[in-house]
CSV table of C-alpha atoms in Angstrom, one decimal:
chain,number,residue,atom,x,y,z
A,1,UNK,CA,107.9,92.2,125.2
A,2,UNK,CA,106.1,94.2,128.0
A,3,UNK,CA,109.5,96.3,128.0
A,4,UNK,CA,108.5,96.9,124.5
A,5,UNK,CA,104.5,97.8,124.7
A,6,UNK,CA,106.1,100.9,127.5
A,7,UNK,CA,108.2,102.5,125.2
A,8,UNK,CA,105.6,102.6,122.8
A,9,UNK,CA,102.8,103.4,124.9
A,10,UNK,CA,105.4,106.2,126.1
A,11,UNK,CA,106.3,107.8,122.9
A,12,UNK,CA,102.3,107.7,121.8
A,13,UNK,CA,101.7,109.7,124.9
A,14,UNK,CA,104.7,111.8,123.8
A,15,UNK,CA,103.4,112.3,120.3
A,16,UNK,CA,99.7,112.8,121.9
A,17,UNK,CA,100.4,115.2,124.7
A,18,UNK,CA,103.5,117.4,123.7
A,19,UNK,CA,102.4,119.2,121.0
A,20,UNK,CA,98.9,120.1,122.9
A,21,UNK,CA,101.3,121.3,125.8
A,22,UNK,CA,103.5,123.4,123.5
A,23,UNK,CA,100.4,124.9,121.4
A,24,UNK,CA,98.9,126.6,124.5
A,25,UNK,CA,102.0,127.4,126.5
A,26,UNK,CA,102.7,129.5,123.2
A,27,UNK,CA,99.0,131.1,123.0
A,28,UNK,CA,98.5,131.3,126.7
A,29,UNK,CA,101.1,132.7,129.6
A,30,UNK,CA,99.9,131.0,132.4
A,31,UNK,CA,100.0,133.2,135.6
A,32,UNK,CA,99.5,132.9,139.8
A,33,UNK,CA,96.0,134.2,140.6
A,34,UNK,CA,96.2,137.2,142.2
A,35,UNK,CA,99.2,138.0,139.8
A,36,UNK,CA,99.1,141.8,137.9
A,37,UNK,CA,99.1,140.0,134.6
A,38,UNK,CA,96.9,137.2,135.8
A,39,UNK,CA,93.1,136.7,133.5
A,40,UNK,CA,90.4,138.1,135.3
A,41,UNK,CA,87.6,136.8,134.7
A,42,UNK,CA,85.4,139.1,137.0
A,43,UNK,CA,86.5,142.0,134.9
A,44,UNK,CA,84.1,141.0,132.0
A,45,UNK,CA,81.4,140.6,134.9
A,46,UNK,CA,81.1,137.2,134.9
A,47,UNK,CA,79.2,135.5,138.5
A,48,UNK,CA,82.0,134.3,141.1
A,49,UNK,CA,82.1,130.6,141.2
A,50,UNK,CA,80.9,130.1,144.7
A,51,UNK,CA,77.7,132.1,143.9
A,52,UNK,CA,77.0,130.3,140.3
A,53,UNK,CA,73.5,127.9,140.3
A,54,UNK,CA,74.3,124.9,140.0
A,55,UNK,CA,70.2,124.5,139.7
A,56,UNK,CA,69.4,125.1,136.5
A,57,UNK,CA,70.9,126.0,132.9
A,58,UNK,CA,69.5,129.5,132.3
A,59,UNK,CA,67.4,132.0,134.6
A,60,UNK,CA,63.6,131.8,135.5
A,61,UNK,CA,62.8,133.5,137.9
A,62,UNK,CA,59.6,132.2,138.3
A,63,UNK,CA,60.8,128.6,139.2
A,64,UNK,CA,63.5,129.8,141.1
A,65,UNK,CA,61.1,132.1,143.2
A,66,UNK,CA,58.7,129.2,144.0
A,67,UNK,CA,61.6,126.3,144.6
A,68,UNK,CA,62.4,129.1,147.7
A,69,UNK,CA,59.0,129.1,149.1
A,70,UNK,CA,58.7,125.0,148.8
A,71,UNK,CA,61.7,124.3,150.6
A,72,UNK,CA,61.6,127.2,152.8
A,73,UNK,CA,57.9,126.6,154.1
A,74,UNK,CA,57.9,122.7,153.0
A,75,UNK,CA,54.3,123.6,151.3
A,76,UNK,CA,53.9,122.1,147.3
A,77,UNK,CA,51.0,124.1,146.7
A,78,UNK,CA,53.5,126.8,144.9
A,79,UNK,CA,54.8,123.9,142.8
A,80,UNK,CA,51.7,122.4,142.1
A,81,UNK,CA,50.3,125.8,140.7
A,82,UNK,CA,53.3,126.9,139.0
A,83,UNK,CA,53.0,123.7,137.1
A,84,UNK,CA,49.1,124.0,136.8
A,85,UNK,CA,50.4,127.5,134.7
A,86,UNK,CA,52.8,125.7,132.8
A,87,UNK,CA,52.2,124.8,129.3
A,88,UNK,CA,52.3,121.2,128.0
A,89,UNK,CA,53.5,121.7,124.8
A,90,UNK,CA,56.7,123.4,125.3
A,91,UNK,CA,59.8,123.0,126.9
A,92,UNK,CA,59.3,124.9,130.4
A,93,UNK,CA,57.4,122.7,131.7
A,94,UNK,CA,60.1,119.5,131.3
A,95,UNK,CA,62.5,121.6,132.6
A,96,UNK,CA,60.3,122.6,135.7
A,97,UNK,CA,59.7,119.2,136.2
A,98,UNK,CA,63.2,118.4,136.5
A,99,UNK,CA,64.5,120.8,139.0
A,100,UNK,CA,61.2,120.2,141.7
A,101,UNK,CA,62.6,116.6,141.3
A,102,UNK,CA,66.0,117.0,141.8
A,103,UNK,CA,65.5,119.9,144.5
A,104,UNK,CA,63.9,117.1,146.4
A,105,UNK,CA,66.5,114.5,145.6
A,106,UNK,CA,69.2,116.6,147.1
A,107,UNK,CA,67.0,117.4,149.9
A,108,UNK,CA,66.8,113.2,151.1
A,109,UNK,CA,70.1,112.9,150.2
A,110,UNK,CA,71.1,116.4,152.8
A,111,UNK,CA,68.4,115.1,155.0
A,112,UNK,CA,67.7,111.5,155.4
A,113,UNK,CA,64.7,110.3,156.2
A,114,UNK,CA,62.9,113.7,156.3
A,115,UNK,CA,64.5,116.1,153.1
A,116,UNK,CA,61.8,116.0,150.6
A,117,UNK,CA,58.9,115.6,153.0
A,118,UNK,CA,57.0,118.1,150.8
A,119,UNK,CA,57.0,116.0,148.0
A,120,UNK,CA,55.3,112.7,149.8
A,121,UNK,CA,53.2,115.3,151.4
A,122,UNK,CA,51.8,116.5,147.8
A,123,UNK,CA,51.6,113.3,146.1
A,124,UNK,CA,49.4,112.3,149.5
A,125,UNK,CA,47.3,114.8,149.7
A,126,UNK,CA,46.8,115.4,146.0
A,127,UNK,CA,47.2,112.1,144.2
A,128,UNK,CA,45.4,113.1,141.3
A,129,UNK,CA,47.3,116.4,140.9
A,130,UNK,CA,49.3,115.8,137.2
A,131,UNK,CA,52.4,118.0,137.9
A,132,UNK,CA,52.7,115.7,141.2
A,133,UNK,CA,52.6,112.7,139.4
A,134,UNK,CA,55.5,113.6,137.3
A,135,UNK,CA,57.6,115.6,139.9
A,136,UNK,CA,57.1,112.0,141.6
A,137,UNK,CA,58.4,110.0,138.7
A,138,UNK,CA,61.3,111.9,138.0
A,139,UNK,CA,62.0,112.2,141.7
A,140,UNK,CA,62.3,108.5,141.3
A,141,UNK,CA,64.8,108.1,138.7
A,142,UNK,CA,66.6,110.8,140.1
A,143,UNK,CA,67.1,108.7,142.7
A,144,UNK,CA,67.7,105.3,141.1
A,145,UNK,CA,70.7,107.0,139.4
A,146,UNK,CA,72.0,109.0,142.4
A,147,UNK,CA,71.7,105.9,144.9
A,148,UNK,CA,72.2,102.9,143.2
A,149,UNK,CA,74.4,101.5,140.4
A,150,UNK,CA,72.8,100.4,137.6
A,151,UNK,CA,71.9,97.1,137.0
A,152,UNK,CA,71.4,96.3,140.6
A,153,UNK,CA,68.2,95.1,142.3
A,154,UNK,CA,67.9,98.1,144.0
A,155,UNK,CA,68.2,100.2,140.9
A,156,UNK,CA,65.5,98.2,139.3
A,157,UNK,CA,63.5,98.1,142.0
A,158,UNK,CA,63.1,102.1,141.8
A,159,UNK,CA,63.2,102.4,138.5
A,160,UNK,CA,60.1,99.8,138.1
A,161,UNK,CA,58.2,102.1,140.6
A,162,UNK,CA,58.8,105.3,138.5
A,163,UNK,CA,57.9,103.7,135.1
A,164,UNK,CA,54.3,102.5,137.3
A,165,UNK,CA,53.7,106.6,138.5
A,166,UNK,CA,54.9,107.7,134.7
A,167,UNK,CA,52.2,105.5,133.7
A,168,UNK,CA,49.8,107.2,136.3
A,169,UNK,CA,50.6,111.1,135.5
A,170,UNK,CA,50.7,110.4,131.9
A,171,UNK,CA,46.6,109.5,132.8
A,172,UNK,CA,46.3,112.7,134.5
A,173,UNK,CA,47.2,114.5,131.5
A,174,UNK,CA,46.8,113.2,128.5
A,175,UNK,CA,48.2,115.7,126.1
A,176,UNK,CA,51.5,115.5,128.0
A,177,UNK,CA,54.9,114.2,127.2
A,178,UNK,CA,56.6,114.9,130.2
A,179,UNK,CA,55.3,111.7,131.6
A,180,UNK,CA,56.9,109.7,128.8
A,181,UNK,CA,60.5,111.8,128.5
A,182,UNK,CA,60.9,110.2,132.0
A,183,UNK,CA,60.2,107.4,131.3
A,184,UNK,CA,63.1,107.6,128.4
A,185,UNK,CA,65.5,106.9,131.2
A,186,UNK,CA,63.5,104.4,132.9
A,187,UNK,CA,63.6,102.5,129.5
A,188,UNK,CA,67.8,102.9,129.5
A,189,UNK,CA,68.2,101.6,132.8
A,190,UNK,CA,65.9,99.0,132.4
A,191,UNK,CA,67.1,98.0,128.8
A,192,UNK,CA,63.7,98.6,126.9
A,193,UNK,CA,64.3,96.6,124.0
A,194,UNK,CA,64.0,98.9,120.5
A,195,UNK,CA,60.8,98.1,119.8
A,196,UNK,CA,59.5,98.7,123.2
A,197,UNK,CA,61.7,102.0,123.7
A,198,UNK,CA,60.0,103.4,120.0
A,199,UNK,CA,56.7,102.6,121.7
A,200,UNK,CA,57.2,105.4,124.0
A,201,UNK,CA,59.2,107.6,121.3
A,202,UNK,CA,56.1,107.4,119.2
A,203,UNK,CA,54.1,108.7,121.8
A,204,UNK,CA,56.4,111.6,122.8
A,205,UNK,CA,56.6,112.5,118.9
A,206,UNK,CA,52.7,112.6,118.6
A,207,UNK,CA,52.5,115.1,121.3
A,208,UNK,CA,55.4,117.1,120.9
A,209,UNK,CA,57.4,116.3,117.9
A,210,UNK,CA,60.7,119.3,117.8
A,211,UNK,CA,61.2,118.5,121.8
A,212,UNK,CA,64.4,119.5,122.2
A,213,UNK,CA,64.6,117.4,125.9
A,214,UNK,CA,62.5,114.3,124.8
A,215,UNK,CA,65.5,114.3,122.1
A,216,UNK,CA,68.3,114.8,124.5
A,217,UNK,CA,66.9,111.9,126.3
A,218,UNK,CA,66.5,109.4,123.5
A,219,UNK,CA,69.4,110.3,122.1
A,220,UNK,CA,71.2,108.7,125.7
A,221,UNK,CA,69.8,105.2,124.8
A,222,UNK,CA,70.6,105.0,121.2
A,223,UNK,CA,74.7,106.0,122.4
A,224,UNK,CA,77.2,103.6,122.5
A,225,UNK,CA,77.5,103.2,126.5
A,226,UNK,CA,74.4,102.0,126.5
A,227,UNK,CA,71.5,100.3,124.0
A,228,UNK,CA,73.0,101.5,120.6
A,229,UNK,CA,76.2,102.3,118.5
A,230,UNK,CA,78.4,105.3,118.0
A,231,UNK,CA,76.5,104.9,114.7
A,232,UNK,CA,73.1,104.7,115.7
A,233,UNK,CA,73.5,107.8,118.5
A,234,UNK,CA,74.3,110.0,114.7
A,235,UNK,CA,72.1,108.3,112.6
A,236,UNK,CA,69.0,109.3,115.5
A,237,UNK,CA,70.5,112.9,115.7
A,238,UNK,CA,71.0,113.5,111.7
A,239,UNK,CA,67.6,112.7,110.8
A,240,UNK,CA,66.3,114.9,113.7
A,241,UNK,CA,68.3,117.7,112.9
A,242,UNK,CA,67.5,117.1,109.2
A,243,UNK,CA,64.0,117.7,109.8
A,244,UNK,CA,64.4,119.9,112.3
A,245,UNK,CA,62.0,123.3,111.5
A,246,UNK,CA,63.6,126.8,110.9
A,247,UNK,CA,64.2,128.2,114.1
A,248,UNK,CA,64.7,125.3,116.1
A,249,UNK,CA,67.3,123.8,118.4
A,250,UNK,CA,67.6,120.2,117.2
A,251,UNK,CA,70.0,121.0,114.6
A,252,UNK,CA,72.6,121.5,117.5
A,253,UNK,CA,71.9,117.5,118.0
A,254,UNK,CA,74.7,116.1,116.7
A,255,UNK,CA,77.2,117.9,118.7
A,256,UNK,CA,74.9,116.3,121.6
A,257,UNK,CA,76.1,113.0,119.6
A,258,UNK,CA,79.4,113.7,119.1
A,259,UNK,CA,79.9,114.5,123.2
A,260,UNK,CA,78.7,111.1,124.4
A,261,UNK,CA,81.4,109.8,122.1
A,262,UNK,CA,84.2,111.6,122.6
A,263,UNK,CA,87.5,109.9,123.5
A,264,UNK,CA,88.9,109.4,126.5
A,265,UNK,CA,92.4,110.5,124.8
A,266,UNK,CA,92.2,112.2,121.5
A,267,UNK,CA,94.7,110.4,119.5
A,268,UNK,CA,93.7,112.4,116.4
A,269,UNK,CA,96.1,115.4,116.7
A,270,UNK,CA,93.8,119.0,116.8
A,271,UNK,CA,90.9,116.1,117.6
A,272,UNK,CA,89.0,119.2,118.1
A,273,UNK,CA,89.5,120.6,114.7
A,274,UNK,CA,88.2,117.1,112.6
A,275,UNK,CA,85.8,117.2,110.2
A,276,UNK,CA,83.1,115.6,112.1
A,277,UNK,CA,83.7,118.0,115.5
A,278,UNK,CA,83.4,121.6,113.4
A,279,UNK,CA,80.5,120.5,111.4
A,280,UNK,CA,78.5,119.7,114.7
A,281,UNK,CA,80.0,122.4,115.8
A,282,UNK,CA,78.9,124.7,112.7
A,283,UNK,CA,75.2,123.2,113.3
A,284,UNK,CA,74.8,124.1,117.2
A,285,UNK,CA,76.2,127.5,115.9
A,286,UNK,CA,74.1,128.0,113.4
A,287,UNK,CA,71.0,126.6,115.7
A,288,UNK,CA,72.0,129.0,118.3
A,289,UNK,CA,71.9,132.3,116.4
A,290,UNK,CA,68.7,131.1,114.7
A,291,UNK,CA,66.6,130.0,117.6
A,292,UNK,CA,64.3,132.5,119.9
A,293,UNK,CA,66.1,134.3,122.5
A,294,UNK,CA,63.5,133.0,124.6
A,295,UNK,CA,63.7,129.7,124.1
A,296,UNK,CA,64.1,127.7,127.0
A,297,UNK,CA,66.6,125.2,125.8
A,298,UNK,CA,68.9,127.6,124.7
A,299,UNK,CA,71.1,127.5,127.2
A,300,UNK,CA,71.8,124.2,127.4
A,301,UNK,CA,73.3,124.3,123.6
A,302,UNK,CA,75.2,127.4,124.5
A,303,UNK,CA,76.9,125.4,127.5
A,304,UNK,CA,77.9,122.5,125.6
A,305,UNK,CA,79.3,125.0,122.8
A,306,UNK,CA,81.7,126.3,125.9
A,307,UNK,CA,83.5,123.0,126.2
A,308,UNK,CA,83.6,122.5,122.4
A,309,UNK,CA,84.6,126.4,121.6
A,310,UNK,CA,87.3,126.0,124.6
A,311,UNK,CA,89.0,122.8,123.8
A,312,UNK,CA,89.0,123.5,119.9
A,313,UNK,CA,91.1,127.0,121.0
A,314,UNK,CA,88.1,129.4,119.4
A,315,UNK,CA,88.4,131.8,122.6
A,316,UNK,CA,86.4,134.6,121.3
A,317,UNK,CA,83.3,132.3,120.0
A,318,UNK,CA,83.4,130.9,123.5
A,319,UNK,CA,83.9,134.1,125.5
A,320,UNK,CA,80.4,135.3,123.6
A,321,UNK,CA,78.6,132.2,124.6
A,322,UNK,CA,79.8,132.9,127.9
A,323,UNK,CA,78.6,136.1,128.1
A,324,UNK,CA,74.8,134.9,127.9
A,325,UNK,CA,74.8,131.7,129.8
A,326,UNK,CA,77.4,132.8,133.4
A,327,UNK,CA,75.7,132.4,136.1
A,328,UNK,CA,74.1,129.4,135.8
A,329,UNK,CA,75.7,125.9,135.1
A,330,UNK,CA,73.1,123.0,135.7
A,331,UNK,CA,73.6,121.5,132.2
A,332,UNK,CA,76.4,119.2,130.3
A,333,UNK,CA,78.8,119.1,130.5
A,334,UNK,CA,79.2,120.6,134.0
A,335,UNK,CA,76.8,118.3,135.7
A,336,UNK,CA,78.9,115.5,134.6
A,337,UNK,CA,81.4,117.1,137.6
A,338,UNK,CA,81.2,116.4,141.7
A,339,UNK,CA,81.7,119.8,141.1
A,340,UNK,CA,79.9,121.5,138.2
A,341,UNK,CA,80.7,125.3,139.2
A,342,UNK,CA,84.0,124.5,139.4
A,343,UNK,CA,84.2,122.6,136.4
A,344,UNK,CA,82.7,125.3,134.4
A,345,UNK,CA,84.7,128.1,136.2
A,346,UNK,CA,88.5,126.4,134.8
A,347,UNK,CA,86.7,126.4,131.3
A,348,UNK,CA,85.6,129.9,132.1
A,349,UNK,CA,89.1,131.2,133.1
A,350,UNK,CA,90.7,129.1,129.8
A,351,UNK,CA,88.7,131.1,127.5
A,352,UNK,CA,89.6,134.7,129.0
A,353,UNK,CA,93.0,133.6,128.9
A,354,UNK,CA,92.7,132.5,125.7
A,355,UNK,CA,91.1,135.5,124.6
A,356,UNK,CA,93.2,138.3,126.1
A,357,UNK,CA,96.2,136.3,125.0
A,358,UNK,CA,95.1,136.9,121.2
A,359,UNK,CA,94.3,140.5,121.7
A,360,UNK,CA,90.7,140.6,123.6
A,361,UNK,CA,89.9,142.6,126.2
A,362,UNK,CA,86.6,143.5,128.5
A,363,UNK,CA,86.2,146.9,126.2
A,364,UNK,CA,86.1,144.5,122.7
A,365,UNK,CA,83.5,141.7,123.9
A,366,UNK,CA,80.5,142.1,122.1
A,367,UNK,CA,77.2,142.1,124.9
């Protein structure tokens, strides 16, 4: 019987794998780098991989000028007024949040014992400072996920201590949902049950209702892998991209959705051609060339479209996403890597393959 369950579990793989292989060894010549006909991909004037920022999804300049003077001088007054500058209501300041956190994160991990010392410093000389508070909270989760496995006592432990300083720098600014997107994740590792995890979605919604990151968040506990259903992670992103206002980012949701599902082997052949994948696909398309230039969360649709575009063999679709988001590749699905740039940098070289094999060419990408 087991001899049996190989052959078929062989010929599956067979039927799986061998027609993917043949697809793009017909569509794409592969080459040795360095080799004359080898896919370049600095010739379109994309960023090496070794100097890509692994930081953040998309430039500002701003944050990335103050992070510098932090951890080069170990002073958080530049955080604390670049925050202090930041709006409430949009995205920026989420996002802001985020990368003081995990810029000190990294730091203890580097360093520890001592990496990070600016951020104990800030929240003890300034414990009423807002932007503090929720650096601090996030900080903490950060490092609940990055040091501890979940469901451990350890990764409780932490995780109860950030939900107690979300509760504190969500009373030093009222108006704020930042306080409350982090504790999202503290409610997924803790297992919040619904009705206590709609508590704080109700709060997030009241203050900022078309938050593109408090939505990314929730949708994490409503996915299968953790508090919800394949079902229920669609069901959350449909109506959100349903209601979604002209303009805005939400109606790329659903390919959000359809990424924390996908397979670990696509037994569907062209799984990347189904129904369901090019409609979500269609959506963050159609979200992207509607939304602000400026909008700070465009990035991170544009990255995951790279993956999708790549795998589902739409080279020149992915090479223009490409073109506005190189140089930076701190969002999914790269961070999902030990080694986002380099993650990001074989989907890179796929696509220019991909494209120069159908015909593209630096001089007939669209900037």
């Amino acid at each position: 019987m087991e001899i049996l369950w190989f052959l078929f579990a062989v010929g599956l793989i067979a039927v799986v794998v061998v027609p993917w292989l043949t697809r793009r060894r017909a569509g794409i010549r592969l080459a040795e780098p360095g080799a004359p006909d080898a896919a370049d991909p600095g010739a379109y004037g994309f960023v090496r991989q070794e100097q890509l920022d692994v930081r953040m999804p998309g430039p500002d300049q701003d944050l990335v000028d103050v992070l510098d003077v932090v951890q080069r001088t170990q002073d958080w007054r530049a955080a604390s007024q670049l925050l202090a500058g930041t709006g409430k209501e949009g995205e920026v300041r989420w996002q802001r949040v985020q990368a003081f956190a995990g810029a000190a994160s990294l730091e203890l991990q580097q360093r520890p014992g001592a990496g990070g010392a600016w951020l104990r410093a800030w929240r003890a000389e300034q414990p009423k400072d807002a932007g503090g508070a929720a650096v601090h909270a996030e900080f903490l989760v950060q490092q609940a996920w990055r040091s501890s496995s979940a469901g451990t006592d350890d990764f409780r432990i932490i995780l109860e201590e950030a939900r107690t300083v979300c509760g504190e720098a969500a009373l030093l600014a009222p108006g704020d949902p930042v306080p409350y997107i982090v504790e999202l994740a503290v409610a997924r590792g803790l297992g919040y049950s619904p009705e206590q995890f709609d508590q704080v979605w109700a709060k997030i919604i009241d203050r900022a209702p078309h938050h593109m990151g408090a939505h990314l968040a929730a949708l994490h506990y409503w996915c299968e892998k953790w508090h919800g259903s394949r079902k229920d992670a669609d069901q959350f992103a449909t109506a959100a991209a349903a209601r979604a206002p002209q303009g805005s980012l939400l109606a790329a949701l659903p390919l959000f959705a359809v990424f924390e599902h996908l397979p670990e082997i696509a037994l569907v052949r062209d799984f990347y051609a189904t129904e369901v994948v090019a409609r979500a696909m269609e959506g963050a398309l159609y979200a992207v060339h509607s939304a602000r230039p400026d909008d700070p969360m465009l990035a991170h649709v544009r990255h995951l479209l790279v993956h999708f575009l790549v795998r589902a063999e739409r080279w020149s679709e992915a090479m223009h996403q490409l073109v506005h988001v190189d140089g930076h590749v701190g969002a999914l699905p790269w961070t999902l890597s030990e080694d986002p740039a380099a993650e990001y940098a074989v989907y890179r070289a796929l696509a220019v393959a991909g494209y120069e094999a159908n015909g593209g060419s630096p001089a007939t990408l669209p900037r």
